[in-house]
Amino acid sequence: MQFHYANSTEILFGQGQIAHLGQMIKPNSKVLVMYGGGSIKRNGVYDQLKQALNGYQWQEFAGVEPNPTKETLDKAVAQVKTAGIDFILAVGGGSVIDGAKYVAAAACYNGDGWDILTRKYKINAAIPLGAVLTLPATGSESNSGAVITKAETHDKLSFLSPFVQPVFAVMDPDTMKTLPERQLINGIVDAWVHICEQYLTKPIGYMVQDGYAEALLKNLLALGAQFAERDNDLWRSNLMWTANQALNGLIGAGVEQDWSTHAMGHELTALYGVDHARSLAIIQPSLLRNQLMFKQGKLEQMGRNVFHLAEGDDLALRTIDAIEAFYHRLGVATVLTADDRQGQTKTDAIDAVMAQLKKHGLNAMGENHAITPDASRAILTAAIAS
Ligand code: NZQ
Ligand code: ZN
């Protein structure tokens, strides 16, 4: 077992924590508050921020969209440069936090920020940032990753850099009270798949990583089962903390990972605007069935320890069925429907996604590099409805 592990983000968890923001940002900072389409104005978070930032020099950048685009974010980059901003506060879900990470890094670079996503530029500095989380799902509030879209070309790509790890994350479960049901469900599904991407590879017996991953999966199963009781402080707290722990680096330390469901899902979002979490539910069951020979051991372990399924030769397959049934119980579809793709034929949709995968060099995905173009085509054939 070999790894380096650090998670430097200071977490302020619980009701009322937004009031402590002032202790986290240096007094003379020039702060840019970034947020999305305005949910924070409707749920009181903006007013709490205003109070907490009293005495600070701050300005705002509104309108970061879900699946944030470089086209929008470049306007914030210009604002940061012109105004001499030296701290960015992201207030929202994964999209706003990811967007702030892009802005923080691109503002310290003289070229086109998209060079970060194409690896033409390697980040060597960023403006420090903090996050106020309002949607538990991505874990972006305490990790170093971000996913950005170039609307012009339908490219949705990710980057990782320690320079954009948030300095702190405020996680007040009360902010979730206004979340639409759809976004709560998205949060459960996204966090679930994050755990799977780090867990469903090879059985190598890392007891801490496996055991903690299984505990988090069981939490999400339970929170899904208790969905009717979701208007409850404890339910909200448990989801917020579980989704955070699912992608803060701990369960992924030293283990092989397979982010191919995310890679393929991102193409569905870039082409058809499918919500991130829903794109994952569409791809994952078909991908797991396709890769069964490689993932059998870990699927069996998950079947036993998470779903408590009976032993048998078909345990791995029954585990995939159980994952799919979990999505269905939440009302999440596991195929891309004709409606999702605005009537495009199945063949055209498969070809369109295949072309995107090729363009992005995704021709040997998975921990065994076994998701070749042939495998991708088979996965898409199963995942895209007629
Ligand atoms: O824009 P506003 O008005 O704030 O509305 C948002 C948005 O429409 C709304 N919302 C957020 N908090 C709310 C709320 N509405 C009411 N009350 C609240 N408290 O929810 C909508 C969706 O928000 P978004 O931030 O897009 O959702 P999510 O957190 O699921 O983020 C998805 C993005 O994160 C990326 C995804 O690819 C996608 O672009 N990911 C980032 C990761 C990372 N950085 O580690 C990993 C993930 O796998 C994921 O890829
Ligand atoms: Zn995700």
CSV table of C-alpha atoms and ligand atoms in Angstrom, one decimal:
chain,number,residue,atom,x,y,z
A,1,MET,CA,0.0,0.0,0.0
A,2,GLN,CA,1.6,3.3,-1.1
A,3,PHE,CA,0.3,6.8,-1.1
A,4,HIS,CA,0.7,10.4,-0.2
A,5,TYR,CA,-2.5,11.8,1.5
A,6,ALA,CA,-3.4,15.3,2.6
A,7,ASN,CA,-6.7,17.1,2.7
A,8,SER,CA,-6.0,20.6,3.8
A,9,THR,CA,-9.5,22.1,3.6
A,10,GLU,CA,-10.8,23.2,6.9
A,11,ILE,CA,-14.4,22.2,7.3
A,12,LEU,CA,-16.9,24.3,9.2
A,13,PHE,CA,-19.9,22.0,9.5
A,14,GLY,CA,-23.3,22.6,10.9
A,15,GLN,CA,-26.1,25.1,11.3
A,16,GLY,CA,-25.2,28.7,11.5
A,17,GLN,CA,-21.6,28.2,10.4
A,18,ILE,CA,-21.8,30.9,7.6
A,19,ALA,CA,-21.5,33.5,10.4
A,20,HIS,CA,-17.9,32.3,11.0
A,21,LEU,CA,-16.8,33.1,7.5
A,22,GLY,CA,-15.2,36.3,8.7
A,23,GLN,CA,-12.7,34.3,10.8
A,24,MET,CA,-11.6,32.4,7.7
A,25,ILE,CA,-10.6,35.2,5.3
A,26,LYS,CA,-7.8,37.7,6.0
A,27,PRO,CA,-9.2,41.1,7.0
A,28,ASN,CA,-7.7,43.2,4.2
A,29,SER,CA,-8.7,40.8,1.4
A,30,LYS,CA,-10.4,41.9,-1.7
A,31,VAL,CA,-13.0,39.2,-2.1
A,32,LEU,CA,-15.0,38.0,-5.2
A,33,VAL,CA,-18.2,36.2,-4.2
A,34,MET,CA,-19.2,33.8,-7.1
A,35,TYR,CA,-22.6,32.2,-7.3
A,36,GLY,CA,-25.1,30.7,-9.7
A,37,GLY,CA,-28.5,31.5,-11.0
A,38,GLY,CA,-29.8,33.1,-7.8
A,39,SER,CA,-30.9,30.3,-5.5
A,40,ILE,CA,-28.8,31.9,-2.8
A,41,LYS,CA,-30.9,35.1,-3.0
A,42,ARG,CA,-34.1,33.1,-2.4
A,43,ASN,CA,-33.0,31.0,0.5
A,44,GLY,CA,-31.3,33.5,2.8
A,45,VAL,CA,-27.8,32.4,2.1
A,46,TYR,CA,-26.9,35.6,0.4
A,47,ASP,CA,-28.2,37.7,3.3
A,48,GLN,CA,-26.1,35.6,5.8
A,49,LEU,CA,-23.1,36.2,3.6
A,50,LYS,CA,-23.6,39.9,3.5
A,51,GLN,CA,-23.6,39.9,7.3
A,52,ALA,CA,-20.6,37.7,7.6
A,53,LEU,CA,-18.6,39.8,5.1
A,54,ASN,CA,-19.4,43.0,6.8
A,55,GLY,CA,-16.3,45.1,6.8
A,56,TYR,CA,-14.7,43.3,3.9
A,57,GLN,CA,-14.1,44.8,0.5
A,58,TRP,CA,-16.1,42.5,-1.7
A,59,GLN,CA,-17.8,42.3,-5.1
A,60,GLU,CA,-19.8,39.6,-6.8
A,61,PHE,CA,-20.0,37.6,-10.0
A,62,ALA,CA,-23.4,36.0,-10.6
A,63,GLY,CA,-24.7,33.6,-13.2
A,64,VAL,CA,-22.4,30.6,-13.1
A,65,GLU,CA,-24.5,28.0,-14.8
A,66,PRO,CA,-24.9,24.3,-14.1
A,67,ASN,CA,-22.0,22.5,-15.9
A,68,PRO,CA,-20.1,25.8,-15.9
A,69,THR,CA,-18.8,27.1,-19.2
A,70,LYS,CA,-15.4,28.7,-19.9
A,71,GLU,CA,-17.3,31.3,-21.9
A,72,THR,CA,-19.1,32.5,-18.7
A,73,LEU,CA,-16.1,32.0,-16.4
A,74,ASP,CA,-13.7,34.0,-18.5
A,75,LYS,CA,-15.8,37.1,-17.7
A,76,ALA,CA,-15.0,36.4,-14.0
A,77,VAL,CA,-11.3,35.9,-14.8
A,78,ALA,CA,-11.3,39.4,-16.4
A,79,GLN,CA,-13.1,40.8,-13.3
A,80,VAL,CA,-10.6,39.3,-11.0
A,81,LYS,CA,-7.6,40.7,-13.0
A,82,THR,CA,-9.1,44.2,-13.3
A,83,ALA,CA,-10.2,44.5,-9.7
A,84,GLY,CA,-7.1,42.9,-8.1
A,85,ILE,CA,-9.1,40.3,-6.3
A,86,ASP,CA,-7.1,38.2,-3.9
A,87,PHE,CA,-9.7,35.8,-2.5
A,88,ILE,CA,-12.5,34.0,-4.2
A,89,LEU,CA,-15.6,32.8,-2.3
A,90,ALA,CA,-17.7,30.2,-4.2
A,91,VAL,CA,-21.3,29.9,-2.9
A,92,GLY,CA,-23.3,27.1,-4.4
A,93,GLY,CA,-23.1,23.5,-5.7
A,94,GLY,CA,-20.3,21.8,-7.6
A,95,SER,CA,-20.7,24.0,-10.7
A,96,VAL,CA,-20.0,27.2,-8.8
A,97,ILE,CA,-17.2,25.7,-6.8
A,98,ASP,CA,-15.6,24.1,-9.9
A,99,GLY,CA,-16.1,27.4,-11.8
A,100,ALA,CA,-14.3,29.3,-9.0
A,101,LYS,CA,-11.4,26.9,-9.2
A,102,TYR,CA,-11.0,27.6,-12.9
A,103,VAL,CA,-11.2,31.3,-12.3
A,104,ALA,CA,-8.7,31.1,-9.5
A,105,ALA,CA,-6.1,29.4,-11.7
A,106,ALA,CA,-6.9,31.1,-15.0
A,107,ALA,CA,-6.5,34.6,-13.3
A,108,CYS,CA,-2.9,33.7,-12.6
A,109,TYR,CA,-2.2,32.8,-16.3
A,110,ASN,CA,-1.8,35.1,-19.2
A,111,GLY,CA,-3.1,32.8,-21.9
A,112,ASP,CA,-6.5,31.2,-22.5
A,113,GLY,CA,-7.8,29.5,-19.4
A,114,TRP,CA,-9.0,26.6,-21.5
A,115,ASP,CA,-5.2,25.6,-21.9
A,116,ILE,CA,-5.6,24.3,-18.3
A,117,LEU,CA,-8.2,21.7,-19.6
A,118,THR,CA,-6.2,20.7,-22.6
A,119,ARG,CA,-3.0,20.4,-20.5
A,120,LYS,CA,-1.2,23.0,-22.6
A,121,TYR,CA,-0.7,24.9,-19.3
A,122,LYS,CA,0.1,23.3,-16.0
A,123,ILE,CA,-1.2,25.3,-13.1
A,124,ASN,CA,1.6,26.8,-11.0
A,125,ALA,CA,-0.4,29.4,-9.0
A,126,ALA,CA,-4.0,30.2,-8.1
A,127,ILE,CA,-5.8,32.8,-6.1
A,128,PRO,CA,-6.9,31.2,-2.8
A,129,LEU,CA,-10.5,30.2,-2.6
A,130,GLY,CA,-13.1,29.1,-0.1
A,131,ALA,CA,-16.5,27.5,-0.5
A,132,VAL,CA,-20.0,27.7,1.0
A,133,LEU,CA,-21.7,24.5,-0.1
A,134,THR,CA,-25.4,24.6,-0.9
A,135,LEU,CA,-25.8,21.2,-2.7
A,136,PRO,CA,-24.1,18.1,-1.4
A,137,ALA,CA,-23.0,15.9,-4.3
A,138,THR,CA,-19.7,16.5,-5.9
A,139,GLY,CA,-17.2,16.8,-3.0
A,140,SER,CA,-15.7,19.7,-4.9
A,141,GLU,CA,-15.8,21.8,-1.7
A,142,SER,CA,-12.8,19.9,-0.3
A,143,ASN,CA,-11.1,18.4,-3.3
A,144,SER,CA,-8.7,19.7,-5.9
A,145,GLY,CA,-10.8,18.7,-9.0
A,146,ALA,CA,-13.0,20.7,-11.4
A,147,VAL,CA,-15.0,20.0,-14.5
A,148,ILE,CA,-15.5,22.7,-17.1
A,149,THR,CA,-17.4,22.9,-20.3
A,150,LYS,CA,-16.5,24.7,-23.5
A,151,ALA,CA,-20.0,25.3,-24.9
A,152,GLU,CA,-18.7,26.2,-28.4
A,153,THR,CA,-17.3,22.8,-29.0
A,154,HIS,CA,-19.4,20.6,-26.5
A,155,ASP,CA,-16.2,19.7,-24.7
A,156,LYS,CA,-16.6,18.8,-20.9
A,157,LEU,CA,-13.2,18.2,-19.4
A,158,SER,CA,-11.7,18.0,-16.0
A,159,PHE,CA,-8.5,19.1,-14.2
A,160,LEU,CA,-6.9,18.5,-10.9
A,161,SER,CA,-4.5,20.8,-9.1
A,162,PRO,CA,-3.4,21.2,-5.4
A,163,PHE,CA,-3.4,24.9,-6.0
A,164,VAL,CA,-7.2,25.0,-6.3
A,165,GLN,CA,-7.9,23.0,-3.1
A,166,PRO,CA,-10.3,25.2,-1.2
A,167,VAL,CA,-8.8,26.7,2.0
A,168,PHE,CA,-12.1,26.1,3.8
A,169,ALA,CA,-15.6,24.8,3.2
A,170,VAL,CA,-18.7,25.9,5.1
A,171,MET,CA,-21.2,23.1,5.1
A,172,ASP,CA,-24.5,24.2,6.7
A,173,PRO,CA,-27.2,21.6,6.1
A,174,ASP,CA,-29.9,24.2,6.4
A,175,THR,CA,-28.8,25.6,3.0
A,176,MET,CA,-30.2,22.4,1.5
A,177,LYS,CA,-33.8,23.2,2.6
A,178,THR,CA,-34.6,24.8,-0.7
A,179,LEU,CA,-33.1,22.2,-2.9
A,180,PRO,CA,-35.5,20.7,-5.4
A,181,GLU,CA,-36.1,17.0,-5.0
A,182,ARG,CA,-34.4,16.4,-8.2
A,183,GLN,CA,-31.1,17.9,-7.0
A,184,LEU,CA,-31.3,16.0,-3.7
A,185,ILE,CA,-31.6,12.7,-5.7
A,186,ASN,CA,-28.8,13.8,-8.0
A,187,GLY,CA,-26.6,14.3,-4.9
A,188,ILE,CA,-27.3,10.8,-3.7
A,189,VAL,CA,-26.5,9.3,-7.1
A,190,ASP,CA,-23.4,11.3,-7.8
A,191,ALA,CA,-21.9,10.5,-4.4
A,192,TRP,CA,-22.7,6.8,-4.8
A,193,VAL,CA,-21.0,6.7,-8.2
A,194,HIS,CA,-17.9,8.6,-6.8
A,195,ILE,CA,-17.5,5.8,-4.2
A,196,CYS,CA,-18.0,3.1,-6.9
A,197,GLU,CA,-15.4,4.7,-9.2
A,198,GLN,CA,-12.8,4.3,-6.4
A,199,TYR,CA,-14.0,0.9,-5.1
A,200,LEU,CA,-15.2,-1.2,-8.0
A,201,THR,CA,-11.8,-2.2,-9.4
A,202,LYS,CA,-9.7,-5.0,-8.0
A,203,PRO,CA,-10.0,-6.8,-4.7
A,204,ILE,CA,-6.7,-6.0,-3.0
A,205,GLY,CA,-7.7,-6.1,0.6
A,206,TYR,CA,-7.2,-2.5,1.7
A,207,MET,CA,-9.3,-2.7,4.8
A,208,VAL,CA,-9.6,1.0,5.6
A,209,GLN,CA,-10.4,2.2,2.0
A,210,ASP,CA,-12.8,-0.7,1.4
A,211,GLY,CA,-14.5,-0.6,4.8
A,212,TYR,CA,-15.0,3.1,4.7
A,213,ALA,CA,-16.3,3.0,1.1
A,214,GLU,CA,-18.8,0.3,2.2
A,215,ALA,CA,-19.9,2.4,5.2
A,216,LEU,CA,-20.5,5.4,2.9
A,217,LEU,CA,-22.4,3.3,0.3
A,218,LYS,CA,-24.6,1.9,3.1
A,219,ASN,CA,-25.3,5.5,4.3
A,220,LEU,CA,-26.5,6.4,0.8
A,221,LEU,CA,-28.7,3.3,0.6
A,222,ALA,CA,-30.2,4.2,3.9
A,223,LEU,CA,-30.7,7.9,3.0
A,224,GLY,CA,-32.4,6.7,-0.2
A,225,ALA,CA,-34.7,4.4,1.7
A,226,GLN,CA,-35.6,7.2,4.1
A,227,PHE,CA,-36.2,9.7,1.3
A,228,ALA,CA,-39.7,10.3,2.4
A,229,GLU,CA,-38.3,11.7,5.7
A,230,ARG,CA,-35.8,14.0,4.0
A,231,ASP,CA,-37.2,17.2,5.6
A,232,ASN,CA,-35.1,16.6,8.7
A,233,ASP,CA,-31.9,18.0,10.0
A,234,LEU,CA,-30.2,14.7,10.6
A,235,TRP,CA,-31.0,13.4,7.2
A,236,ARG,CA,-29.6,16.5,5.6
A,237,SER,CA,-26.5,16.5,7.8
A,238,ASN,CA,-25.8,12.8,7.0
A,239,LEU,CA,-26.2,13.3,3.2
A,240,MET,CA,-24.0,16.4,3.3
A,241,TRP,CA,-21.2,14.7,5.2
A,242,THR,CA,-21.4,11.4,3.3
A,243,ALA,CA,-21.2,13.1,-0.1
A,244,ASN,CA,-18.2,15.1,1.1
A,245,GLN,CA,-16.3,12.0,2.4
A,246,ALA,CA,-17.1,10.2,-0.9
A,247,LEU,CA,-14.7,12.4,-2.8
A,248,ASN,CA,-12.2,14.0,-0.4
A,249,GLY,CA,-9.4,11.6,-1.4
A,250,LEU,CA,-9.5,9.3,1.6
A,251,ILE,CA,-11.1,6.2,0.1
A,252,GLY,CA,-9.1,6.6,-3.1
A,253,ALA,CA,-5.7,6.7,-1.3
A,254,GLY,CA,-3.4,4.2,-2.9
A,255,VAL,CA,-6.2,2.3,-4.7
A,256,GLU,CA,-6.7,1.7,-8.4
A,257,GLN,CA,-9.6,3.8,-9.7
A,258,ASP,CA,-11.8,3.7,-12.7
A,259,TRP,CA,-13.4,7.0,-13.7
A,260,SER,CA,-14.8,5.7,-17.0
A,261,THR,CA,-18.5,6.1,-16.0
A,262,HIS,CA,-17.7,9.8,-15.4
A,263,ALA,CA,-15.8,10.2,-18.6
A,264,MET,CA,-18.6,8.7,-20.7
A,265,GLY,CA,-21.3,10.5,-18.6
A,266,HIS,CA,-19.6,13.8,-19.3
A,267,GLU,CA,-20.1,13.2,-23.0
A,268,LEU,CA,-23.8,12.8,-22.5
A,269,THR,CA,-24.0,16.0,-20.6
A,270,ALA,CA,-21.9,17.9,-23.1
A,271,LEU,CA,-24.0,16.6,-26.0
A,272,TYR,CA,-27.5,16.4,-24.5
A,273,GLY,CA,-27.5,18.5,-21.3
A,274,VAL,CA,-28.3,15.5,-19.1
A,275,ASP,CA,-27.8,16.3,-15.4
A,276,HIS,CA,-24.4,15.1,-14.3
A,277,ALA,CA,-25.7,12.5,-11.8
A,278,ARG,CA,-28.3,11.2,-14.3
A,279,SER,CA,-25.6,10.7,-17.0
A,280,LEU,CA,-23.8,8.4,-14.5
A,281,ALA,CA,-26.9,6.3,-13.8
A,282,ILE,CA,-27.4,5.9,-17.6
A,283,ILE,CA,-23.8,4.6,-18.2
A,284,GLN,CA,-22.8,2.7,-15.0
A,285,PRO,CA,-25.0,-0.4,-15.0
A,286,SER,CA,-24.2,-1.1,-18.7
A,287,LEU,CA,-20.5,-0.4,-18.2
A,288,LEU,CA,-20.3,-2.7,-15.1
A,289,ARG,CA,-22.0,-5.6,-17.0
A,290,ASN,CA,-19.6,-5.0,-19.9
A,291,GLN,CA,-16.6,-5.1,-17.6
A,292,LEU,CA,-17.9,-7.9,-15.3
A,293,MET,CA,-14.9,-10.2,-15.9
A,294,PHE,CA,-12.5,-7.5,-14.5
A,295,LYS,CA,-14.8,-6.3,-11.7
A,296,GLN,CA,-16.3,-9.6,-10.5
A,297,GLY,CA,-14.4,-9.8,-7.2
A,298,LYS,CA,-15.2,-6.3,-6.1
A,299,LEU,CA,-18.8,-6.6,-7.2
A,300,GLU,CA,-19.2,-9.7,-5.1
A,301,GLN,CA,-17.7,-8.0,-2.1
A,302,MET,CA,-20.1,-5.1,-2.6
A,303,GLY,CA,-23.0,-7.5,-3.0
A,304,ARG,CA,-22.1,-9.2,0.3
A,305,ASN,CA,-21.1,-6.2,2.4
A,306,VAL,CA,-23.4,-3.5,1.1
A,307,PHE,CA,-26.5,-5.2,-0.2
A,308,HIS,CA,-26.3,-8.4,2.0
A,309,LEU,CA,-27.1,-10.6,-1.0
A,310,ALA,CA,-26.9,-14.4,-0.8
A,311,GLU,CA,-23.8,-16.2,-2.2
A,312,GLY,CA,-23.9,-17.7,-5.6
A,313,ASP,CA,-22.2,-17.9,-9.0
A,314,ASP,CA,-24.2,-14.9,-10.2
A,315,LEU,CA,-23.6,-12.7,-7.2
A,316,ALA,CA,-21.7,-10.0,-9.2
A,317,LEU,CA,-24.5,-9.7,-11.7
A,318,ARG,CA,-27.1,-9.5,-9.0
A,319,THR,CA,-25.1,-6.7,-7.4
A,320,ILE,CA,-25.3,-4.7,-10.6
A,321,ASP,CA,-29.0,-5.4,-10.7
A,322,ALA,CA,-29.2,-4.1,-7.1
A,323,ILE,CA,-27.4,-0.9,-8.0
A,324,GLU,CA,-29.8,-0.4,-10.9
A,325,ALA,CA,-32.8,-1.1,-8.7
A,326,PHE,CA,-31.5,1.5,-6.2
A,327,TYR,CA,-31.5,4.2,-9.0
A,328,HIS,CA,-35.0,3.1,-10.1
A,329,ARG,CA,-36.3,3.4,-6.6
A,330,LEU,CA,-35.1,7.0,-6.6
A,331,GLY,CA,-36.9,7.5,-9.9
A,332,VAL,CA,-33.6,7.8,-11.9
A,333,ALA,CA,-33.5,6.3,-15.4
A,334,THR,CA,-30.7,4.0,-16.5
A,335,VAL,CA,-31.0,4.5,-20.2
A,336,LEU,CA,-30.8,7.6,-22.4
A,337,THR,CA,-34.3,8.0,-23.8
A,338,ALA,CA,-35.3,9.4,-27.2
A,339,ASP,CA,-36.6,12.4,-25.4
A,340,ASP,CA,-33.3,13.0,-23.7
A,341,ARG,CA,-31.7,13.2,-27.1
A,342,GLN,CA,-34.5,15.3,-28.7
A,343,GLY,CA,-35.5,12.5,-31.0
A,344,GLN,CA,-32.1,11.7,-32.5
A,345,THR,CA,-32.0,8.1,-33.6
A,346,LYS,CA,-30.1,5.5,-31.4
A,347,THR,CA,-27.5,4.9,-34.1
A,348,ASP,CA,-26.8,8.6,-34.5
A,349,ALA,CA,-26.6,9.1,-30.8
A,350,ILE,CA,-24.1,6.2,-30.4
A,351,ASP,CA,-22.0,7.6,-33.3
A,352,ALA,CA,-22.1,11.1,-31.8
A,353,VAL,CA,-20.8,9.9,-28.4
A,354,MET,CA,-18.2,7.6,-30.0
A,355,ALA,CA,-16.9,10.6,-32.0
A,356,GLN,CA,-16.6,12.6,-28.7
A,357,LEU,CA,-14.7,9.8,-27.0
A,358,LYS,CA,-12.3,9.6,-29.9
A,359,LYS,CA,-11.8,13.3,-29.9
A,360,HIS,CA,-10.9,13.2,-26.2
A,361,GLY,CA,-8.5,10.3,-26.6
A,362,LEU,CA,-10.7,8.0,-24.5
A,363,ASN,CA,-9.9,4.8,-26.2
A,364,ALA,CA,-8.5,2.6,-23.4
A,365,MET,CA,-10.5,3.5,-20.2
A,366,GLY,CA,-10.8,1.7,-16.9
A,367,GLU,CA,-8.2,0.2,-14.5
A,368,ASN,CA,-7.3,-2.4,-17.1
A,369,HIS,CA,-7.5,-0.1,-20.1
A,370,ALA,CA,-10.1,-2.6,-21.3
A,371,ILE,CA,-12.7,-0.1,-22.3
A,372,THR,CA,-11.7,0.1,-25.9
A,373,PRO,CA,-13.8,1.7,-28.7
A,374,ASP,CA,-15.5,-1.7,-29.2
A,375,ALA,CA,-16.3,-1.9,-25.5
A,376,SER,CA,-17.6,1.7,-25.5
A,377,ARG,CA,-19.8,1.0,-28.4
A,378,ALA,CA,-21.3,-2.1,-26.7
A,379,ILE,CA,-21.8,-0.1,-23.5
A,380,LEU,CA,-23.6,2.7,-25.4
A,381,THR,CA,-25.7,0.2,-27.3
A,382,ALA,CA,-27.0,-1.1,-24.0
A,383,ALA,CA,-27.3,2.3,-22.4
A,384,ILE,CA,-29.1,4.2,-25.2
A,385,ALA,CA,-32.8,3.3,-25.7
A,386,SER,CA,-34.2,2.8,-29.1
B,1,NZQ,O1,-27.5,28.2,-9.9
B,1,NZQ,P1,-28.4,28.2,-8.7
B,1,NZQ,O2,-29.5,29.2,-8.8
B,1,NZQ,O3,-27.6,28.3,-7.4
B,1,NZQ,O4,-29.1,26.8,-8.8
B,1,NZQ,C1,-28.5,25.5,-8.7
B,1,NZQ,C2,-28.5,24.8,-10.0
B,1,NZQ,O5,-29.5,25.1,-10.8
B,1,NZQ,C3,-29.3,24.6,-7.8
B,1,NZQ,N1,-29.0,24.8,-6.4
B,1,NZQ,C4,-27.8,24.7,-5.7
B,1,NZQ,N2,-28.0,24.8,-4.4
B,1,NZQ,C5,-29.3,25.1,-4.2
B,1,NZQ,C6,-30.0,25.1,-5.4
B,1,NZQ,N3,-31.3,25.3,-5.6
B,1,NZQ,C7,-32.0,25.5,-4.4
B,1,NZQ,N4,-31.4,25.5,-3.2
B,1,NZQ,C8,-30.1,25.3,-3.1
B,1,NZQ,N5,-29.6,25.2,-1.8
B,1,NZQ,O6,-29.0,23.3,-8.2
B,1,NZQ,C9,-28.7,23.3,-9.6
B,1,NZQ,C10,-27.5,22.4,-9.9
B,1,NZQ,O7,-26.3,22.9,-9.3
B,1,NZQ,P2,-24.9,22.3,-9.7
B,1,NZQ,O8,-23.9,23.1,-8.9
B,1,NZQ,O9,-24.8,22.3,-11.1
B,1,NZQ,O10,-25.0,20.8,-9.2
B,1,NZQ,P3,-23.9,19.8,-8.6
B,1,NZQ,O11,-23.4,20.2,-7.3
B,1,NZQ,O12,-24.5,18.5,-8.9
B,1,NZQ,O13,-22.6,20.1,-9.6
B,1,NZQ,C11,-22.5,19.4,-10.8
B,1,NZQ,C12,-21.2,19.9,-11.5
B,1,NZQ,O14,-20.1,19.4,-10.8
B,1,NZQ,C13,-19.3,18.6,-11.6
B,1,NZQ,C14,-20.2,18.0,-12.6
B,1,NZQ,O15,-19.6,17.5,-13.8
B,1,NZQ,C15,-21.1,19.2,-12.9
B,1,NZQ,O16,-20.5,20.1,-13.8
B,1,NZQ,N6,-18.5,17.6,-10.8
B,1,NZQ,C16,-17.5,18.0,-10.1
B,1,NZQ,C17,-16.7,17.2,-9.4
B,1,NZQ,C18,-15.5,17.7,-8.6
B,1,NZQ,N7,-15.2,18.9,-8.6
B,1,NZQ,O17,-14.9,16.9,-7.8
B,1,NZQ,C19,-16.9,15.7,-9.4
B,1,NZQ,C20,-18.2,15.3,-9.9
B,1,NZQ,O18,-18.1,14.0,-10.4
B,1,NZQ,C21,-18.7,16.2,-11.0
B,1,NZQ,O19,-18.2,15.8,-12.3
B,2,ZN,ZN,-19.7,13.0,-10.2
